[in-house]
mmCIF file of C-alpha atoms in Angstrom:
data_model
loop_
_atom_site.group_PDB
_atom_site.id
_atom_site.type_symbol
_atom_site.label_atom_id
_atom_site.label_comp_id
_atom_site.label_asym_id
_atom_site.label_seq_id
_atom_site.Cartn_x
_atom_site.Cartn_y
_atom_site.Cartn_z
ATOM 1 C CA MET A 26 -91.124 17.200 -47.895
ATOM 2 C CA GLU A 27 -88.007 15.945 -46.110
ATOM 3 C CA ARG A 28 -87.771 16.714 -42.382
ATOM 4 C CA ALA A 29 -84.678 17.003 -40.248
ATOM 5 C CA PRO A 30 -84.645 15.018 -36.991
ATOM 6 C CA PRO A 31 -86.390 16.504 -33.911
ATOM 7 C CA ALA A 32 -83.348 17.954 -32.195
ATOM 8 C CA MET A 33 -82.274 19.781 -35.363
ATOM 9 C CA ARG A 34 -85.818 21.052 -35.968
ATOM 10 C CA ALA A 35 -86.106 22.124 -32.351
ATOM 11 C CA ALA A 36 -82.869 24.095 -32.500
ATOM 12 C CA ARG A 37 -84.054 25.933 -35.596
ATOM 13 C CA LEU A 38 -87.470 26.596 -34.082
ATOM 14 C CA GLN A 39 -86.266 27.780 -30.681
ATOM 15 C CA PRO A 40 -85.855 31.504 -31.574
ATOM 16 C CA TYR A 41 -89.299 31.481 -33.153
ATOM 17 C CA LEU A 42 -90.905 29.895 -30.152
ATOM 18 C CA GLU A 43 -89.230 32.365 -27.815
ATOM 19 C CA THR A 44 -90.002 35.558 -29.736
ATOM 20 C CA GLY A 45 -92.627 34.632 -32.283
ATOM 21 C CA PRO A 46 -96.415 34.712 -32.229
ATOM 22 C CA PRO A 47 -98.553 33.711 -29.225
ATOM 23 C CA GLN A 48 -98.663 30.112 -28.100
ATOM 24 C CA GLU A 49 -102.079 29.508 -29.659
ATOM 25 C CA GLN A 50 -100.643 30.339 -33.104
ATOM 26 C CA ARG A 51 -97.718 27.972 -32.868
ATOM 27 C CA SER A 52 -98.184 24.803 -34.853
ATOM 28 C CA VAL A 53 -98.574 21.438 -33.255
ATOM 29 C CA LEU A 54 -95.585 20.265 -35.306
ATOM 30 C CA GLU A 55 -93.267 22.916 -33.850
ATOM 31 C CA THR A 56 -94.297 22.221 -30.271
ATOM 32 C CA GLY A 57 -94.062 18.487 -30.897
ATOM 33 C CA ALA A 58 -90.531 18.836 -32.270
ATOM 34 C CA LEU A 59 -89.382 20.582 -29.104
ATOM 35 C CA GLU A 60 -91.058 18.009 -26.894
ATOM 36 C CA GLU A 61 -89.512 15.136 -28.832
ATOM 37 C CA ALA A 62 -86.053 16.733 -28.681
ATOM 38 C CA LYS A 63 -86.452 17.221 -24.929
ATOM 39 C CA ARG A 64 -87.353 13.546 -24.510
ATOM 40 C CA ASP A 65 -84.289 12.557 -26.556
ATOM 41 C CA CYS A 66 -82.044 14.704 -24.348
ATOM 42 C CA GLU A 67 -83.542 13.251 -21.188
ATOM 43 C CA ARG A 68 -83.033 9.708 -22.457
ATOM 44 C CA MET A 69 -79.417 10.382 -23.403
ATOM 45 C CA SER A 70 -78.720 11.905 -19.988
ATOM 46 C CA GLY A 71 -80.341 8.911 -18.328
ATOM 47 C CA GLU A 72 -78.185 6.538 -20.349
ATOM 48 C CA ALA A 73 -75.099 8.456 -19.299
ATOM 49 C CA MET A 74 -75.917 7.519 -15.715
ATOM 50 C CA ASP A 75 -77.310 4.046 -16.339
ATOM 51 C CA ARG A 76 -74.354 2.963 -18.460
ATOM 52 C CA ARG A 77 -72.317 2.671 -15.289
ATOM 53 C CA LYS A 78 -73.989 -0.712 -14.994
ATOM 54 C CA VAL A 79 -72.220 -3.717 -16.463
ATOM 55 C CA TRP A 80 -72.658 -3.882 -20.249
ATOM 56 C CA GLU A 81 -71.265 -7.402 -20.407
ATOM 57 C CA PRO A 82 -69.403 -9.722 -17.989
ATOM 58 C CA SER A 83 -65.938 -8.708 -19.217
ATOM 59 C CA VAL A 84 -66.480 -5.038 -18.397
ATOM 60 C CA TYR A 85 -66.500 -3.455 -14.957
ATOM 61 C CA TYR A 86 -66.587 0.065 -13.619
ATOM 62 C CA SER A 87 -64.558 1.346 -10.688
ATOM 63 C CA LEU A 88 -63.487 4.850 -9.685
ATOM 64 C CA GLY A 89 -63.876 6.451 -13.110
ATOM 65 C CA LYS A 90 -62.233 3.601 -15.011
ATOM 66 C CA GLU A 91 -63.477 0.759 -17.171
ATOM 67 C CA SER A 92 -61.428 -2.293 -18.023
ATOM 68 C CA PHE A 93 -61.623 -4.402 -21.171
ATOM 69 C CA HIS A 94 -59.703 -7.219 -22.811
ATOM 70 C CA PHE A 95 -59.266 -6.963 -26.577
ATOM 71 C CA ALA A 96 -56.617 -8.154 -29.032
ATOM 72 C CA GLY A 97 -54.842 -10.091 -26.298
ATOM 73 C CA HIS A 98 -54.362 -7.068 -24.035
ATOM 74 C CA ASP A 99 -55.962 -5.649 -20.920
ATOM 75 C CA ILE A 100 -57.193 -2.119 -21.584
ATOM 76 C CA SER A 101 -57.930 0.433 -18.881
ATOM 77 C CA ILE A 102 -59.983 3.480 -19.854
ATOM 78 C CA ARG A 103 -60.289 6.651 -17.805
ATOM 79 C CA GLU A 104 -63.702 8.261 -18.153
ATOM 80 C CA SER A 105 -65.333 11.512 -17.120
ATOM 81 C CA MET A 106 -68.957 12.492 -16.526
ATOM 82 C CA ASP A 107 -68.234 16.029 -17.765
ATOM 83 C CA THR A 108 -69.198 15.294 -21.360
ATOM 84 C CA TYR A 109 -70.769 12.541 -23.494
ATOM 85 C CA GLY A 110 -67.463 12.337 -25.357
ATOM 86 C CA ALA A 111 -65.616 11.167 -22.247
ATOM 87 C CA LEU A 112 -67.820 8.120 -21.718
ATOM 88 C CA ILE A 113 -67.775 4.707 -23.359
ATOM 89 C CA TRP A 114 -70.977 3.918 -25.248
ATOM 90 C CA PRO A 115 -72.298 0.549 -26.484
ATOM 91 C CA GLY A 116 -71.444 1.180 -30.129
ATOM 92 C CA ALA A 117 -67.733 1.496 -29.366
ATOM 93 C CA VAL A 118 -67.654 -1.809 -27.496
ATOM 94 C CA ALA A 119 -69.651 -3.513 -30.247
ATOM 95 C CA LEU A 120 -67.354 -2.267 -33.018
ATOM 96 C CA CYS A 121 -64.270 -3.310 -31.028
ATOM 97 C CA GLN A 122 -65.711 -6.804 -30.716
ATOM 98 C CA PHE A 123 -66.552 -6.890 -34.419
ATOM 99 C CA LEU A 124 -63.051 -5.835 -35.472
ATOM 100 C CA GLU A 125 -61.432 -8.369 -33.190
ATOM 101 C CA ASN A 126 -63.697 -11.217 -34.324
ATOM 102 C CA ASN A 127 -63.648 -10.427 -38.064
ATOM 103 C CA GLN A 128 -60.006 -9.728 -38.831
ATOM 104 C CA GLN A 129 -60.160 -11.560 -42.157
ATOM 105 C CA GLN A 130 -63.205 -9.577 -43.270
ATOM 106 C CA ALA A 131 -61.828 -6.231 -42.065
ATOM 107 C CA SER A 132 -58.097 -6.559 -41.510
ATOM 108 C CA LEU A 133 -56.526 -3.439 -40.021
ATOM 109 C CA VAL A 134 -52.911 -4.572 -40.258
ATOM 110 C CA ASP A 135 -50.849 -1.769 -41.836
ATOM 111 C CA LYS A 136 -54.043 0.128 -42.701
ATOM 112 C CA ALA A 137 -54.472 3.892 -42.276
ATOM 113 C CA VAL A 138 -57.431 4.423 -39.956
ATOM 114 C CA LEU A 139 -59.174 7.613 -38.873
ATOM 115 C CA GLU A 140 -61.628 7.629 -36.001
ATOM 116 C CA ILE A 141 -64.063 10.537 -35.785
ATOM 117 C CA GLY A 142 -65.603 11.319 -32.410
ATOM 118 C CA ALA A 143 -63.028 9.100 -30.689
ATOM 119 C CA GLY A 144 -64.083 10.089 -27.164
ATOM 120 C CA THR A 145 -62.214 7.993 -24.622
ATOM 121 C CA GLY A 146 -60.196 6.306 -27.365
ATOM 122 C CA LEU A 147 -61.250 2.698 -26.786
ATOM 123 C CA LEU A 148 -61.955 2.012 -30.466
ATOM 124 C CA SER A 149 -58.716 3.678 -31.588
ATOM 125 C CA ILE A 150 -56.784 1.678 -28.993
ATOM 126 C CA VAL A 151 -58.197 -1.611 -30.261
ATOM 127 C CA ALA A 152 -57.551 -0.616 -33.884
ATOM 128 C CA SER A 153 -53.942 0.186 -32.954
ATOM 129 C CA LEU A 154 -53.515 -3.133 -31.168
ATOM 130 C CA LEU A 155 -54.865 -4.861 -34.284
ATOM 131 C CA GLY A 156 -52.043 -3.363 -36.356
ATOM 132 C CA ALA A 157 -53.490 -0.140 -37.774
ATOM 133 C CA TRP A 158 -51.850 3.256 -38.142
ATOM 134 C CA VAL A 159 -54.469 5.282 -36.303
ATOM 135 C CA THR A 160 -55.387 8.935 -36.092
ATOM 136 C CA ALA A 161 -57.948 9.563 -33.341
ATOM 137 C CA THR A 162 -59.924 12.802 -33.578
ATOM 138 C CA ASP A 163 -62.403 14.706 -31.452
ATOM 139 C CA LEU A 164 -63.166 18.170 -30.119
ATOM 140 C CA PRO A 165 -60.245 20.051 -28.534
ATOM 141 C CA ASP A 166 -61.557 19.709 -24.967
ATOM 142 C CA ILE A 167 -61.671 15.909 -25.329
ATOM 143 C CA LEU A 168 -58.087 15.472 -26.509
ATOM 144 C CA SER A 169 -56.309 15.478 -23.144
ATOM 145 C CA ASN A 170 -58.142 12.422 -21.807
ATOM 146 C CA LEU A 171 -58.088 10.806 -25.260
ATOM 147 C CA THR A 172 -54.289 11.164 -25.452
ATOM 148 C CA PHE A 173 -53.900 9.830 -21.916
ATOM 149 C CA ASN A 174 -55.877 6.662 -22.685
ATOM 150 C CA LEU A 175 -54.182 6.056 -26.031
ATOM 151 C CA THR A 176 -50.684 6.428 -24.613
ATOM 152 C CA ARG A 177 -51.431 4.369 -21.552
ATOM 153 C CA ASN A 178 -52.788 1.412 -23.515
ATOM 154 C CA THR A 179 -50.673 1.305 -26.693
ATOM 155 C CA ARG A 180 -47.135 2.226 -25.630
ATOM 156 C CA GLY A 181 -44.896 -0.768 -26.301
ATOM 157 C CA ARG A 182 -47.853 -2.788 -27.583
ATOM 158 C CA ALA A 183 -48.866 -1.313 -30.936
ATOM 159 C CA ARG A 184 -47.256 -1.641 -34.342
ATOM 160 C CA TYR A 185 -47.602 2.125 -34.862
ATOM 161 C CA THR A 186 -47.884 4.989 -32.405
ATOM 162 C CA PRO A 187 -51.436 6.362 -32.668
ATOM 163 C CA GLN A 188 -51.841 10.042 -33.437
ATOM 164 C CA VAL A 189 -54.345 12.488 -31.921
ATOM 165 C CA ALA A 190 -55.812 15.494 -33.718
ATOM 166 C CA ALA A 191 -58.563 18.035 -33.166
ATOM 167 C CA LEU A 192 -61.467 17.761 -35.573
ATOM 168 C CA THR A 193 -64.692 19.710 -35.338
ATOM 169 C CA TRP A 194 -67.169 18.202 -37.779
ATOM 170 C CA GLY A 195 -67.593 20.258 -40.912
ATOM 171 C CA GLN A 196 -64.977 22.859 -39.998
ATOM 172 C CA HIS A 197 -61.605 23.543 -41.665
ATOM 173 C CA LEU A 198 -61.509 20.095 -43.257
ATOM 174 C CA ASP A 199 -59.582 21.151 -46.367
ATOM 175 C CA ARG A 200 -57.093 23.085 -44.246
ATOM 176 C CA ASP A 201 -56.486 20.521 -41.505
ATOM 177 C CA PHE A 202 -57.088 17.307 -43.486
ATOM 178 C CA PRO A 203 -56.345 18.030 -47.178
ATOM 179 C CA ARG A 204 -57.552 15.218 -49.392
ATOM 180 C CA ASN A 205 -54.277 14.878 -51.275
ATOM 181 C CA GLY A 206 -52.369 14.280 -48.038
ATOM 182 C CA CYS A 207 -54.901 12.512 -45.829
ATOM 183 C CA ARG A 208 -56.013 9.233 -47.319
ATOM 184 C CA TYR A 209 -57.423 6.526 -45.107
ATOM 185 C CA ASP A 210 -58.381 2.928 -45.661
ATOM 186 C CA TYR A 211 -61.017 3.030 -42.949
ATOM 187 C CA ILE A 212 -63.077 5.665 -41.165
ATOM 188 C CA LEU A 213 -64.319 4.416 -37.801
ATOM 189 C CA ALA A 214 -67.239 5.966 -35.950
ATOM 190 C CA ALA A 215 -69.123 4.725 -32.904
ATOM 191 C CA ASP A 216 -72.206 6.291 -31.324
ATOM 192 C CA VAL A 217 -71.592 9.605 -33.064
ATOM 193 C CA VAL A 218 -75.277 9.937 -33.967
ATOM 194 C CA TYR A 219 -77.699 10.912 -31.206
ATOM 195 C CA HIS A 220 -79.753 14.013 -30.377
ATOM 196 C CA HIS A 221 -77.104 16.643 -31.203
ATOM 197 C CA GLU A 222 -77.516 19.387 -33.812
ATOM 198 C CA CYS A 223 -74.475 18.544 -35.975
ATOM 199 C CA LEU A 224 -75.717 15.666 -38.111
ATOM 200 C CA GLU A 225 -75.340 17.589 -41.350
ATOM 201 C CA GLU A 226 -71.794 18.571 -40.344
ATOM 202 C CA LEU A 227 -71.082 14.929 -39.517
ATOM 203 C CA LEU A 228 -72.264 13.864 -42.973
ATOM 204 C CA ALA A 229 -70.087 16.575 -44.545
ATOM 205 C CA THR A 230 -67.102 15.264 -42.598
ATOM 206 C CA ILE A 231 -67.714 11.714 -43.738
ATOM 207 C CA ARG A 232 -68.060 12.928 -47.344
ATOM 208 C CA HIS A 233 -64.720 14.723 -47.057
ATOM 209 C CA PHE A 234 -62.857 11.540 -46.162
ATOM 210 C CA CYS A 235 -65.009 8.965 -47.930
ATOM 211 C CA HIS A 236 -65.792 10.536 -51.280
ATOM 212 C CA PRO A 237 -66.442 9.222 -54.820
ATOM 213 C CA GLY A 238 -63.230 7.894 -56.280
ATOM 214 C CA SER A 239 -61.758 7.032 -52.909
ATOM 215 C CA THR A 240 -61.249 3.502 -51.629
ATOM 216 C CA THR A 241 -62.107 4.480 -48.062
ATOM 217 C CA THR A 242 -64.570 2.329 -46.134
ATOM 218 C CA LEU A 243 -66.713 3.678 -43.321
ATOM 219 C CA LEU A 244 -67.444 1.378 -40.383
ATOM 220 C CA TRP A 245 -70.111 2.943 -38.168
ATOM 221 C CA ALA A 246 -71.682 1.424 -35.056
ATOM 222 C CA ASN A 247 -74.552 3.063 -33.219
ATOM 223 C CA LYS A 248 -77.214 2.355 -30.683
ATOM 224 C CA ILE A 249 -80.413 3.055 -32.600
ATOM 225 C CA ARG A 250 -82.742 4.945 -30.279
ATOM 226 C CA PHE A 251 -83.782 8.290 -31.784
ATOM 227 C CA GLN A 252 -85.487 9.561 -34.935
ATOM 228 C CA SER A 253 -82.190 11.309 -35.704
ATOM 229 C CA ASP A 254 -80.544 7.888 -36.024
ATOM 230 C CA LEU A 255 -83.027 6.822 -38.693
ATOM 231 C CA TRP A 256 -82.664 10.177 -40.466
ATOM 232 C CA PHE A 257 -78.911 9.719 -40.579
ATOM 233 C CA ILE A 258 -79.143 6.153 -41.879
ATOM 234 C CA GLU A 259 -81.409 7.223 -44.751
ATOM 235 C CA HIS A 260 -79.087 10.067 -45.720
ATOM 236 C CA LEU A 261 -76.087 7.770 -45.567
ATOM 237 C CA LYS A 262 -77.825 5.300 -47.875
ATOM 238 C CA SER A 263 -78.572 8.051 -50.390
ATOM 239 C CA SER A 264 -74.871 8.754 -51.016
ATOM 240 C CA TYR A 265 -73.154 5.514 -50.025
ATOM 241 C CA ASN A 266 -73.271 1.830 -50.794
ATOM 242 C CA THR A 267 -74.445 0.915 -47.312
ATOM 243 C CA LYS A 268 -75.109 -2.423 -45.688
ATOM 244 C CA MET A 269 -75.677 -3.534 -42.127
ATOM 245 C CA ILE A 270 -72.956 -6.058 -41.292
ATOM 246 C CA CYS A 271 -73.834 -6.800 -37.671
ATOM 247 C CA GLU A 272 -76.791 -6.363 -35.334
ATOM 248 C CA LEU A 273 -76.905 -6.790 -31.562
ATOM 249 C CA PRO A 274 -80.609 -6.657 -30.648
ATOM 250 C CA GLN A 275 -80.062 -6.835 -26.893
ATOM 251 C CA GLN A 276 -77.889 -3.713 -26.971
ATOM 252 C CA GLU A 277 -79.968 -2.085 -29.787
ATOM 253 C CA VAL A 278 -76.693 -1.632 -31.688
ATOM 254 C CA LYS A 279 -76.232 -1.920 -35.442
ATOM 255 C CA ILE A 280 -72.960 -1.806 -37.368
ATOM 256 C CA TYR A 281 -72.898 -0.470 -40.922
ATOM 257 C CA GLN A 282 -70.308 -0.596 -43.672
ATOM 258 C CA ALA A 283 -70.392 2.101 -46.343
ATOM 259 C CA THR A 284 -68.400 3.160 -49.405
ATOM 260 C CA ALA A 285 -69.082 6.179 -51.580
ATOM 261 C CA LYS A 286 -71.242 5.752 -54.649
ATOM 262 C CA GLU A 287 -69.580 6.697 -57.930
#
């Protein structure tokens, strides 16, 4: 029988564990799921602090900002510790490097690109600087900082002015992004899979934009660290022609390319 990843199982089991039968009657599996989810959360929180360290020589942190150099431009990103979405994670940097170094394999010039879970906007900025028409999306409370970073780093530099839009995975997709009016060449996603409880909604969102009959290609980069990551990869493979196109063992990051199966 198929099992959801620990964090999703834990969320579903929480009411039962709080109000259900005595501890001695709870299964080892249920207790183990909660413990595993707790460990995942603790690791993610630890990474949020540890990632202030230098990820590579060309990146440095100072006073809530990180600086990069991609596509011939210096990029300055304002971060916040308030939420995971306002931090730069390894998958975003890795996918930026891949896009810059493989422009013949994945040319973004004049392509319509949607980023889901854009966070600080680094990946959308680089895509814009590489010639794409970009729409960067995230939760409403992320958009202010996302817009700030996009405007700051693309004004006067990009072929097209990047757009920003609210997108909550799995919600109001047909209303806000109707298929007949929102067609994209590429969907970009970086470090959107971790211990959260919205993996099924994330898959539904990807299916909305990258569906059978479409020519949309998903490029997804993620640091592989949790059981939820492996769960997501297997579910992606079940519906998409999926292949790993880059691996960075030192950073534990893998980049996947996927297109919908007919």
